[in-house]
Amino acid sequence: MEGLFIKDLHVSVEGKEIIKGLNLSLEMGKIHAIMGPNGSGKTTLGFVIIGHPKYKAIKGEIIFKGKNILELPPDERAALGLFLGFQYPYEIKGITFQHFIWRSILALKDKKRNGERFPKNFIEFKKELRKKAEILGVDEKFIERDLNVGFSGGEKKRAEILQMLLLKPEFVILDEIDSGLDIDSVKIVAKTIESMRSPDFGVLLITHYQRILNYVKPDKVYVMYKGEIVKEGGFELAEEVEKTGYKIFENSL
Amino acid sequence: MITITSIKNKSYLKEREEIFEKLSELPLPSERYTDLKKIPFEMYLQIKENVVVKDEILPEEGVIFFPEFFEDKKAYEIIKRILKEKNNRILGAHFVFPTGGFYLNLDNRKTSYKLNLSYSFPSKYFFQTYVFKLTSSFLDLKINIEKEGDYFSHNLFIFVIDKNSKVKIEKFVKSNISYLFNTFFVFLGRDSELEFYSAYFKNPYLKNDKYIFIEGEGSKADLKDIFLTNDNIFLSLRNDLIFRKSFTYGEEYSKGILLDKSTVCFYGLARVDENLKKINAFVEGDALLLSNKASFFPVPSLEILSNDLRCTHAVNSAPLPEEKIFYMSSRGLKREDAIRMYIESYLLSNISNASQELKKKIKNYLNSIEIK
């Protein structure tokens, strides 16, 4: 069985333990969803998987493609095929969206990941970029603008999905990808994620609400509460959470 | 395209050679001046002790070197005013023992000029003066200083930009001269424009002063500086915008990156004279400090003596934004490459309207340095 496997993970941020002994098996070919209230450690989990320097794993391991990735820098994790869609993507003035992605693709090609799947040159890349931007309903001018600078909340999220399509990762973590999106955009994003379903592609959706899960049907749903997984189930768990809220999980710890 | 190395008055050549000889007897700049911050004044005294000069430094002394310039009454009056207002001994030295320079009067109406200026180095101490006067003309000036060596250099630039003229200056300094001083005086006449992009790298001790006198209605000045300092570099940038007429615009924005133990002082001033209206002024200095041993001393100032205007000033200094570097690395870029890309974008975003030629030079330099 292939996937992303988290074993007895403890994570601290600035001396405070946020994740306390987390175990998760996220299989490839499936869509997983983690739900939880604010401060439950969902975003921390996304950051520690991708290698944020502030988020320190003090115990445990994260296995992907047979390797414990915790010692790897973020670029090496990206080279293995991991991708995080940020909840709050950063604005970088002076680097256009297309230039940034093209440089990232060149870096990934150097690391020999998916070499044959990436465009051979900048012209091919531009063609692919235009095509995928069109699928997401992204204006062509948008790709020539500075990365995330002056983008609305919704544009930033669509830009993250566009990056995902172009960088061709194998396992993606999408953190609150639906926040800031209007209902039509949620449907487009959800359709895009669903269209990527394949045995070689895994997804972890991090969300507060059931809304996006109405359009992306998760195979597994986990509830995270105070840094631990307190319940897991199918889509019906998301519906239950929507009705009851998270307080009922207080006694599960 | 015109190319000018220097305009020399033959009668002065012999005297100049004698001065060079005396200058060459002085100790090397780097041996003599260990306390960098005392250089300007001490340097002057040192030269004065070794070279016979008169007690008073007067503009007339320059006549022997720039006869054409001092026949120009308006420019001559300006020089006198500079010396009087600034009371600056280093500037005075230009008129006692200038070692190079030229006077250029561009008065062909509606004509564009392109000029590339690279310095010659006649002695280890040198004072070069360049004077430009424009009337209804456009000058595209590129200044390159990429020399290395143990020199003491002061370069004085004077621009008289008369009505309906425009000057675009791009200055690239990537030298290793012991002490480098550049002083610019720019006088903007009615409906004239100045676009001034400067890039400073590598020089161990560099002081750059720009005094922009906005003296004609409808005139505009836009100054953009970028810098990257490393090792023990000391860089001082002074940009003074002096508004003397209504309906004018002036902006200055210095932005740079400090590494290692380098020090940068930024003095940005917008001064608005009395009884003026519809002035737009903007002063900003930003720095990224990539080392906890680097120092940035920003001093933005506004001296406002009128009411009907809009003036703003700002200063920012911050460490490297690790969150952004992480974001970039998470897409596959090595940390070093992400930092390099971030630095490049941080600097180039301040000179987005500069030529591709200047941007390419900057990129080449940034690619050549080590990012720790």
XYZ file of C-alpha atoms in Angstrom:
625
model
C 0.000 0.000 0.000
C 1.398 3.389 -1.010
C 0.663 6.721 0.578
C 1.652 9.160 3.279
C 2.016 7.562 6.680
C 2.215 9.496 9.917
C 3.337 7.609 12.998
C 3.186 8.874 16.598
C 3.854 12.435 15.485
C 4.448 15.124 18.110
C 4.923 18.693 16.875
C 5.797 21.815 18.785
C 5.769 25.444 17.749
C 7.854 27.872 19.765
C 7.998 25.399 22.646
C 4.269 24.606 22.711
C 3.159 21.102 21.722
C 0.393 21.366 19.134
C 0.199 17.828 17.749
C 0.309 15.052 20.319
C 0.947 11.547 19.052
C -0.846 11.630 15.701
C -1.214 8.465 13.620
C -2.633 8.588 10.091
C -2.471 6.386 7.026
C -3.301 8.432 3.937
C -3.452 6.082 1.002
C -2.735 7.079 -2.581
C -5.735 7.052 -4.891
C -8.024 8.358 -2.159
C -9.302 11.700 -0.981
C -8.946 12.237 2.738
C -10.475 15.070 4.699
C -9.441 16.386 8.104
C -11.985 18.519 9.894
C -11.585 20.328 13.153
C -12.168 23.595 14.962
C -9.747 26.523 14.977
C -6.538 25.724 16.824
C -6.927 21.950 16.589
C -3.587 21.576 14.730
C -4.843 21.055 11.155
C -2.694 23.778 9.583
C 0.254 22.718 11.751
C -0.086 19.234 10.264
C 0.054 20.656 6.721
C 3.120 22.735 7.567
C 5.004 19.920 9.239
C 4.349 17.576 6.315
C 5.819 20.078 3.876
C 8.697 21.164 6.182
C 7.989 24.591 7.653
C 11.119 25.468 9.658
C 9.114 26.857 12.599
C 7.157 23.647 13.129
C 9.405 21.089 14.795
C 8.585 17.389 14.916
C 9.866 16.366 18.334
C 8.891 12.723 17.983
C 7.523 10.311 15.391
C 7.916 10.015 11.661
C 6.236 10.836 8.356
C 6.868 8.243 5.680
C 6.415 8.972 1.990
C 7.749 6.747 -0.771
C 9.529 4.668 1.825
C 11.443 7.628 3.296
C 11.067 9.438 6.583
C 10.749 12.937 5.165
C 11.126 14.823 8.436
C 14.832 15.421 7.865
C 14.339 16.691 4.316
C 14.171 20.420 3.414
C 10.925 21.647 1.782
C 12.340 21.562 -1.759
C 13.315 17.897 -1.384
C 9.806 17.095 -0.189
C 8.418 18.904 -3.239
C 10.803 16.849 -5.372
C 9.318 13.689 -3.878
C 5.905 14.855 -5.069
C 4.376 16.640 -2.075
C 2.468 19.896 -2.444
C 0.768 22.176 0.068
C -1.982 24.548 -1.064
C -1.610 27.337 1.496
C -4.463 28.731 3.524
C -2.888 32.206 3.212
C -0.607 32.231 0.160
C 2.226 34.785 0.437
C 2.535 37.811 -1.793
C 5.873 38.207 -3.551
C 6.421 41.475 -5.332
C 8.635 41.505 -8.387
C 8.181 37.844 -9.382
C 5.404 37.119 -11.827
C 3.222 34.072 -11.351
C 4.407 32.471 -14.589
C 8.080 33.181 -13.923
C 7.856 31.668 -10.445
C 6.173 28.497 -11.643
C 8.540 28.095 -14.549
C 11.545 28.416 -12.180
C 9.923 25.864 -9.862
C 9.393 23.461 -12.751
C 13.036 23.841 -13.794
C 14.087 23.117 -10.207
C 11.888 20.003 -10.092
C 13.207 18.876 -13.469
C 16.745 19.242 -12.111
C 15.770 16.949 -9.290
C 14.550 14.494 -11.905
C 10.954 14.327 -10.761
C 8.335 13.769 -13.413
C 10.809 15.054 -15.980
C 8.907 13.647 -18.922
C 5.593 15.048 -17.693
C 6.805 18.663 -17.546
C 6.872 20.928 -20.608
C 10.138 20.849 -22.527
C 10.550 24.579 -22.905
C 9.004 27.894 -21.926
C 6.787 28.059 -25.009
C 5.236 24.680 -24.209
C 4.897 25.755 -20.596
C 3.022 28.902 -21.616
C 0.617 26.846 -23.707
C -0.065 24.507 -20.799
C -0.397 27.426 -18.409
C -2.979 29.127 -20.613
C -4.946 25.921 -21.033
C -5.069 25.179 -17.317
C -5.804 28.783 -16.402
C -8.795 28.574 -18.729
C -10.058 25.429 -16.991
C -9.985 27.294 -13.678
C -11.530 30.415 -15.174
C -8.387 32.421 -14.468
C -7.813 35.550 -16.569
C -4.693 35.416 -18.751
C -3.467 38.752 -17.379
C -3.410 37.219 -13.942
C -0.467 34.950 -14.811
C 1.654 37.931 -15.758
C 1.001 39.705 -12.480
C 3.320 39.514 -9.478
C 2.800 36.368 -7.453
C -0.350 36.785 -5.352
C 0.179 40.586 -5.182
C -3.138 42.380 -5.270
C -5.027 39.104 -5.782
C -8.368 38.789 -4.041
C -8.827 35.940 -1.555
C -10.544 33.832 -4.205
C -7.891 34.576 -6.835
C -5.178 33.473 -4.439
C -6.888 30.158 -3.877
C -7.407 29.573 -7.579
C -3.745 30.471 -8.119
C -2.798 27.754 -5.622
C -4.841 25.195 -7.547
C -3.298 26.376 -10.811
C 0.166 25.896 -9.267
C -0.872 22.403 -8.222
C -1.969 21.528 -11.767
C 1.285 22.782 -13.257
C 3.684 21.284 -10.720
C 2.072 17.848 -11.047
C 2.487 16.639 -7.461
C 1.592 13.131 -6.337
C 0.206 13.905 -2.920
C -1.406 17.246 -2.114
C -2.488 18.844 1.126
C -5.041 21.592 0.537
C -5.461 23.822 3.568
C -8.859 25.599 3.694
C -8.806 25.749 -0.089
C -12.473 26.752 -0.168
C -12.216 29.756 2.160
C -12.627 33.017 0.293
C -14.176 31.279 -2.708
C -17.675 31.986 -3.949
C -19.900 28.988 -4.597
C -19.155 28.868 -8.340
C -15.428 28.894 -7.665
C -15.801 26.161 -5.038
C -17.499 24.006 -7.673
C -14.723 24.637 -10.223
C -11.981 23.855 -7.683
C -13.814 20.749 -6.488
C -14.302 19.548 -10.051
C -10.600 20.037 -10.723
C -9.635 18.008 -7.651
C -12.087 15.251 -8.566
C -10.697 15.183 -12.125
C -7.243 14.401 -10.731
C -8.377 11.255 -8.962
C -6.093 8.376 -9.914
C -4.326 5.497 -8.178
C -1.100 7.565 -8.213
C -2.567 10.681 -6.678
C -3.536 11.330 -3.069
C -5.309 14.263 -1.455
C -5.627 15.529 2.091
C -8.250 18.242 2.395
C -8.092 20.360 5.528
C -11.308 22.187 6.271
C -13.565 23.635 8.954
C -16.796 23.089 7.107
C -18.609 20.471 5.089
C -19.205 22.883 2.197
C -16.413 21.757 -0.149
C -17.052 18.122 0.810
C -20.446 18.377 -0.883
C -18.558 18.686 -4.170
C -15.404 16.638 -3.478
C -16.509 13.352 -2.027
C -13.897 12.206 0.489
C -13.182 8.524 0.937
C -12.224 9.085 4.538
C -12.989 11.837 7.043
C -11.023 12.470 10.235
C -11.898 14.798 13.065
C -8.934 16.474 14.704
C -9.342 18.014 18.104
C -6.605 19.532 20.295
C -3.846 17.933 18.276
C -5.263 14.413 18.127
C -7.508 12.408 15.786
C -10.648 11.799 17.840
C -12.861 10.126 15.264
C -12.709 8.770 11.746
C -15.315 7.610 9.299
C -16.808 8.169 5.872
C -18.659 11.151 4.414
C -21.423 10.674 7.017
C -18.943 11.889 9.683
C -18.677 15.240 7.904
C -22.479 15.496 7.923
C -22.545 14.638 11.622
C -19.981 17.334 12.426
C -21.975 19.865 10.439
C -25.031 19.112 12.593
C -23.435 18.782 16.023
C -20.365 21.010 15.877
C -17.062 20.054 17.507
C -17.922 20.376 21.190
C -19.131 16.815 21.396
C -15.570 15.620 20.844
C -14.325 17.273 24.009
C -14.872 14.114 26.027
C -13.203 11.910 23.404
C -9.712 12.924 24.578
C 25.359 58.213 -29.738
C 28.161 60.543 -28.701
C 31.266 59.525 -26.826
C 33.228 61.942 -24.742
C 36.190 61.057 -22.572
C 37.180 64.511 -21.446
C 37.597 68.060 -22.641
C 40.966 69.397 -21.549
C 42.431 72.798 -21.730
C 45.978 72.429 -23.003
C 47.326 75.295 -20.950
C 46.332 73.414 -17.846
C 47.942 70.109 -18.695
C 51.419 70.930 -17.398
C 50.123 72.223 -14.102
C 47.908 69.175 -13.809
C 50.871 66.832 -14.288
C 52.654 68.545 -11.423
C 49.613 68.043 -9.258
C 49.477 64.368 -10.181
C 53.090 63.992 -9.178
C 52.422 65.521 -5.801
C 49.293 63.449 -5.332
C 51.250 60.305 -6.104
C 53.645 61.084 -3.246
C 50.805 60.753 -0.757
C 50.364 57.445 1.031
C 47.896 55.055 -0.531
C 44.347 55.918 0.475
C 43.823 52.653 2.300
C 47.079 52.977 4.263
C 46.479 56.504 5.365
C 42.803 56.505 6.271
C 41.964 53.819 8.735
C 39.106 55.667 10.377
C 36.667 55.684 7.507
C 34.214 58.102 8.979
C 36.792 60.894 9.228
C 37.881 60.713 5.639
C 36.229 63.580 3.855
C 37.660 66.350 5.961
C 41.005 64.753 6.725
C 41.503 63.833 3.133
C 41.092 67.410 2.151
C 43.586 68.587 4.751
C 46.064 65.942 3.719
C 45.933 67.041 0.137
C 46.139 70.617 1.171
C 49.336 69.962 3.130
C 51.029 68.250 0.270
C 49.851 70.310 -2.639
C 50.328 74.031 -2.787
C 46.916 75.603 -2.978
C 45.577 79.014 -2.226
C 43.782 79.687 1.030
C 40.504 80.490 -0.592
C 38.807 78.180 -3.036
C 36.863 80.137 -5.568
C 34.843 79.066 -8.575
C 37.063 81.176 -10.773
C 39.822 78.639 -10.298
C 37.856 76.301 -12.451
C 38.098 78.643 -15.378
C 41.370 77.098 -16.365
C 39.716 73.761 -16.630
C 36.236 74.542 -17.839
C 36.398 77.728 -19.838
C 33.210 76.905 -21.731
C 31.305 76.308 -18.565
C 32.227 79.534 -16.869
C 31.326 81.530 -19.897
C 27.832 80.235 -19.310
C 26.554 82.825 -16.848
C 23.644 80.796 -15.555
C 25.688 77.695 -14.853
C 28.408 79.805 -13.315
C 25.952 81.407 -10.909
C 24.757 77.961 -9.922
C 28.263 76.772 -9.100
C 28.852 79.818 -6.961
C 25.587 79.145 -5.174
C 26.468 75.509 -4.520
C 29.780 76.408 -2.964
C 28.177 79.092 -0.860
C 25.209 76.996 0.251
C 27.068 73.806 0.945
C 30.345 75.282 2.182
C 31.832 71.972 1.209
C 35.597 71.702 1.065
C 35.589 68.527 -0.957
C 33.542 70.242 -3.634
C 35.950 73.150 -3.562
C 38.798 70.770 -4.298
C 37.304 70.166 -7.732
C 38.153 73.687 -8.689
C 41.694 73.558 -7.373
C 42.987 70.318 -8.786
C 40.447 68.698 -11.044
C 41.751 65.591 -12.693
C 39.155 65.140 -15.387
C 35.628 65.793 -16.530
C 33.784 67.792 -19.113
C 31.152 70.388 -19.788
C 28.385 69.468 -22.175
C 25.831 71.944 -23.437
C 22.964 70.131 -25.137
C 20.813 72.859 -26.571
C 19.721 71.343 -29.849
C 16.007 71.508 -29.552
C 13.985 68.289 -29.619
C 17.118 66.189 -29.854
C 17.889 63.028 -27.912
C 21.358 62.197 -26.722
C 22.728 58.930 -25.436
C 25.906 58.949 -23.445
C 27.813 56.150 -21.745
C 30.229 57.383 -19.148
C 32.975 55.247 -17.641
C 35.719 56.756 -15.539
C 39.352 57.075 -16.356
C 41.756 57.020 -13.436
C 44.630 59.429 -13.914
C 46.016 59.176 -10.370
C 45.236 57.512 -7.089
C 43.495 60.658 -5.878
C 41.147 62.229 -8.325
C 38.395 64.758 -8.589
C 36.296 64.690 -11.693
C 33.624 67.200 -12.594
C 30.918 66.664 -15.164
C 28.573 69.435 -16.127
C 25.496 69.000 -18.299
C 23.211 71.728 -19.491
C 20.068 70.881 -21.417
C 17.500 72.999 -23.167
C 14.505 71.285 -24.795
C 16.511 68.101 -25.061
C 16.481 64.542 -23.850
C 19.569 62.936 -22.365
C 19.840 59.227 -21.691
C 22.938 58.904 -19.525
C 24.483 55.676 -18.318
C 27.212 55.879 -15.721
C 29.300 52.805 -14.992
C 31.866 52.574 -12.244
C 33.363 49.100 -12.205
C 37.019 49.856 -11.549
C 39.019 48.219 -8.773
C 41.996 49.641 -6.921
C 43.322 51.782 -4.137
C 41.892 55.102 -5.235
C 40.306 58.082 -3.608
C 37.699 59.392 -5.972
C 35.239 62.225 -5.799
C 32.945 62.793 -8.739
C 30.878 65.892 -9.022
C 27.953 65.979 -11.409
C 26.007 69.113 -12.151
C 22.867 69.019 -14.258
C 21.063 72.133 -15.356
C 17.894 70.725 -16.876
C 16.176 73.656 -18.466
C 12.597 73.960 -19.659
C 10.941 70.978 -21.371
C 14.031 68.825 -21.032
C 14.275 65.345 -19.704
C 17.174 63.417 -18.235
C 17.190 59.717 -17.559
C 20.211 58.573 -15.589
C 21.152 54.992 -14.847
C 24.095 54.576 -12.544
C 25.702 51.218 -11.865
C 28.420 51.121 -9.236
C 30.173 47.824 -8.699
C 33.691 48.910 -7.984
C 36.304 48.158 -5.401
C 37.765 51.621 -5.068
C 38.975 52.405 -1.540
C 36.882 55.540 -1.162
C 34.298 56.665 -3.631
C 32.274 59.843 -3.329
C 29.657 61.012 -5.791
C 27.814 64.273 -5.505
C 24.982 65.265 -7.812
C 23.425 68.678 -8.092
C 20.397 68.776 -10.319
C 18.445 71.894 -11.171
C 15.081 71.293 -12.728
C 13.540 74.044 -14.839
C 9.947 74.485 -15.966
C 8.205 71.271 -17.155
C 11.428 69.317 -16.971
C 11.822 65.746 -15.771
C 14.445 63.690 -14.027
C 14.399 59.909 -13.816
C 17.345 58.621 -11.832
C 18.075 54.932 -11.158
C 21.110 53.982 -9.104
C 22.461 50.560 -8.191
C 25.259 50.209 -5.645
C 27.247 47.057 -5.019
C 30.553 45.978 -3.628
C 32.327 49.297 -2.982
C 33.944 49.264 0.503
C 33.304 52.936 1.274
C 30.829 54.841 -0.810
C 29.129 58.113 -0.131
C 26.538 59.315 -2.588
C 24.733 62.622 -2.246
C 22.025 63.909 -4.542
C 20.631 67.406 -4.197
C 17.655 67.956 -6.443
C 16.494 71.537 -6.761
C 12.980 71.556 -8.180
C 12.934 75.091 -9.481
C 10.440 75.121 -12.337
C 6.671 74.713 -12.261
C 5.441 71.388 -13.613
C 8.782 69.662 -13.074
C 9.156 66.109 -11.813
C 11.931 64.158 -10.115
C 11.876 60.415 -9.566
C 14.858 58.882 -7.744
C 15.172 55.155 -7.201
C 18.170 53.612 -5.467
C 18.924 49.973 -4.848
C 21.856 48.484 -2.987
C 23.278 45.225 -1.740
C 26.073 45.522 0.791
C 28.258 42.780 2.248
C 31.515 42.340 4.222
C 32.372 45.599 6.002
C 30.952 47.895 3.353
C 29.936 51.380 4.433
C 27.345 53.062 2.237
C 25.862 56.492 2.772
C 22.982 57.683 0.595
C 21.644 61.203 0.782
C 18.748 62.307 -1.375
C 17.512 65.845 -0.860
C 14.475 67.040 -2.769
C 14.220 70.802 -2.507
C 10.905 72.149 -3.787
C 11.067 75.768 -4.846
C 8.090 76.021 -7.180
C 4.417 75.031 -7.098
C 2.799 72.225 -9.141
C 5.788 69.946 -8.795
C 6.377 66.274 -7.996
C 9.274 64.547 -6.303
C 9.731 60.974 -5.207
C 12.694 59.150 -3.758
C 12.787 55.519 -2.789
C 15.884 53.679 -1.614
C 15.682 49.965 -1.143
C 18.353 47.431 -0.392
C 19.768 44.390 1.290
C 22.446 44.253 3.949
C 24.644 41.239 4.571
C 27.525 40.479 6.948
C 28.763 43.501 8.935
C 27.813 46.152 6.408
C 26.386 49.543 7.315
C 24.005 51.720 5.340
C 22.933 55.263 6.226
C 19.972 56.682 4.357
C 19.141 60.360 4.587
C 16.032 61.300 2.651
C 14.762 64.844 2.775
C 11.820 66.590 1.177
C 11.974 70.325 1.774
C 9.149 72.558 0.615
C 9.727 76.302 0.539
C 7.164 78.861 1.721
C 4.019 79.867 -0.204
C 3.963 76.910 -2.559
C 0.964 74.832 -3.566
C 0.116 71.482 -5.196
C 3.328 69.744 -4.211
C 3.559 65.971 -4.169
C 6.516 64.543 -2.278
C 7.342 61.030 -1.219
C 10.371 59.754 0.705
C 10.987 56.116 1.606
C 13.870 53.924 2.687
C 13.506 50.143 2.998
C 16.042 47.521 3.934
C 16.232 43.804 4.466
C 18.839 42.806 7.013
C 20.154 39.335 6.310
C 22.655 39.437 9.144
C 22.237 40.434 12.762
C 25.567 42.264 12.540
C 24.447 44.565 9.720
C 23.208 48.086 10.514
C 20.718 50.300 8.731
C 20.348 53.923 9.830
C 17.450 55.559 8.012
C 16.710 59.238 8.521
C 13.701 60.328 6.480
C 12.867 64.001 6.957
C 10.239 66.461 5.870
C 10.742 70.207 6.153
C 7.438 71.702 5.162
C 6.867 75.440 5.050
C 3.673 75.455 2.936
C 0.163 74.090 3.451
C -1.320 72.991 0.141
C 0.598 69.790 -0.489
C 0.848 66.076 -0.004
C 4.053 64.781 1.552
C 4.665 61.317 2.940
C 7.636 59.495 4.305
C 8.253 55.937 5.441
C 10.993 53.644 6.575
C 10.985 49.874 6.881
C 13.630 47.453 7.977
C 13.090 43.762 8.468
C 14.895 40.445 8.483
C 14.551 37.980 5.621
C 10.878 36.918 5.441
C 11.351 33.249 6.276
C 7.674 32.488 5.631
C 7.980 33.651 2.029
C 11.220 31.741 1.523
C 9.493 28.646 2.867
C 6.558 29.208 0.500
C 8.943 29.406 -2.456
C 10.974 26.385 -1.294
C 7.812 24.326 -0.932
C 7.403 24.559 -4.723
C 10.782 22.936 -5.349
C 13.317 25.770 -5.157
C 16.382 25.182 -3.006
C 16.533 27.585 -0.069
C 19.557 29.353 -1.562
C 17.828 29.762 -4.923
C 14.635 30.961 -3.259
C 16.590 33.611 -1.324
C 18.442 34.667 -4.453
C 15.177 34.940 -6.383
C 13.563 36.876 -3.550
C 16.496 39.292 -3.302
C 16.440 39.852 -7.048
C 12.728 40.597 -7.057
C 13.010 42.788 -3.958
C 15.621 44.973 -5.625
C 14.384 44.981 -9.205
C 10.838 45.845 -8.212
C 12.168 49.286 -7.254
C 13.575 49.992 -10.711
C 10.903 48.415 -12.874
C 11.097 51.259 -15.418
C 14.873 51.089 -15.805
C 16.452 49.620 -18.940
C 16.883 45.900 -19.498
C 20.611 46.561 -19.797
C 20.796 47.794 -16.197
C 18.587 44.994 -14.932
C 20.760 42.403 -16.666
C 23.910 43.800 -15.061
C 22.267 43.630 -11.660
C 21.078 40.063 -12.223
C 24.559 39.001 -13.332
C 26.062 40.491 -10.203
C 23.491 38.891 -7.920
C 24.117 35.521 -9.526
C 27.817 35.864 -8.838
C 27.616 36.450 -5.093
C 27.516 33.818 -2.407
C 24.291 33.521 -0.427
C 24.854 31.957 2.966
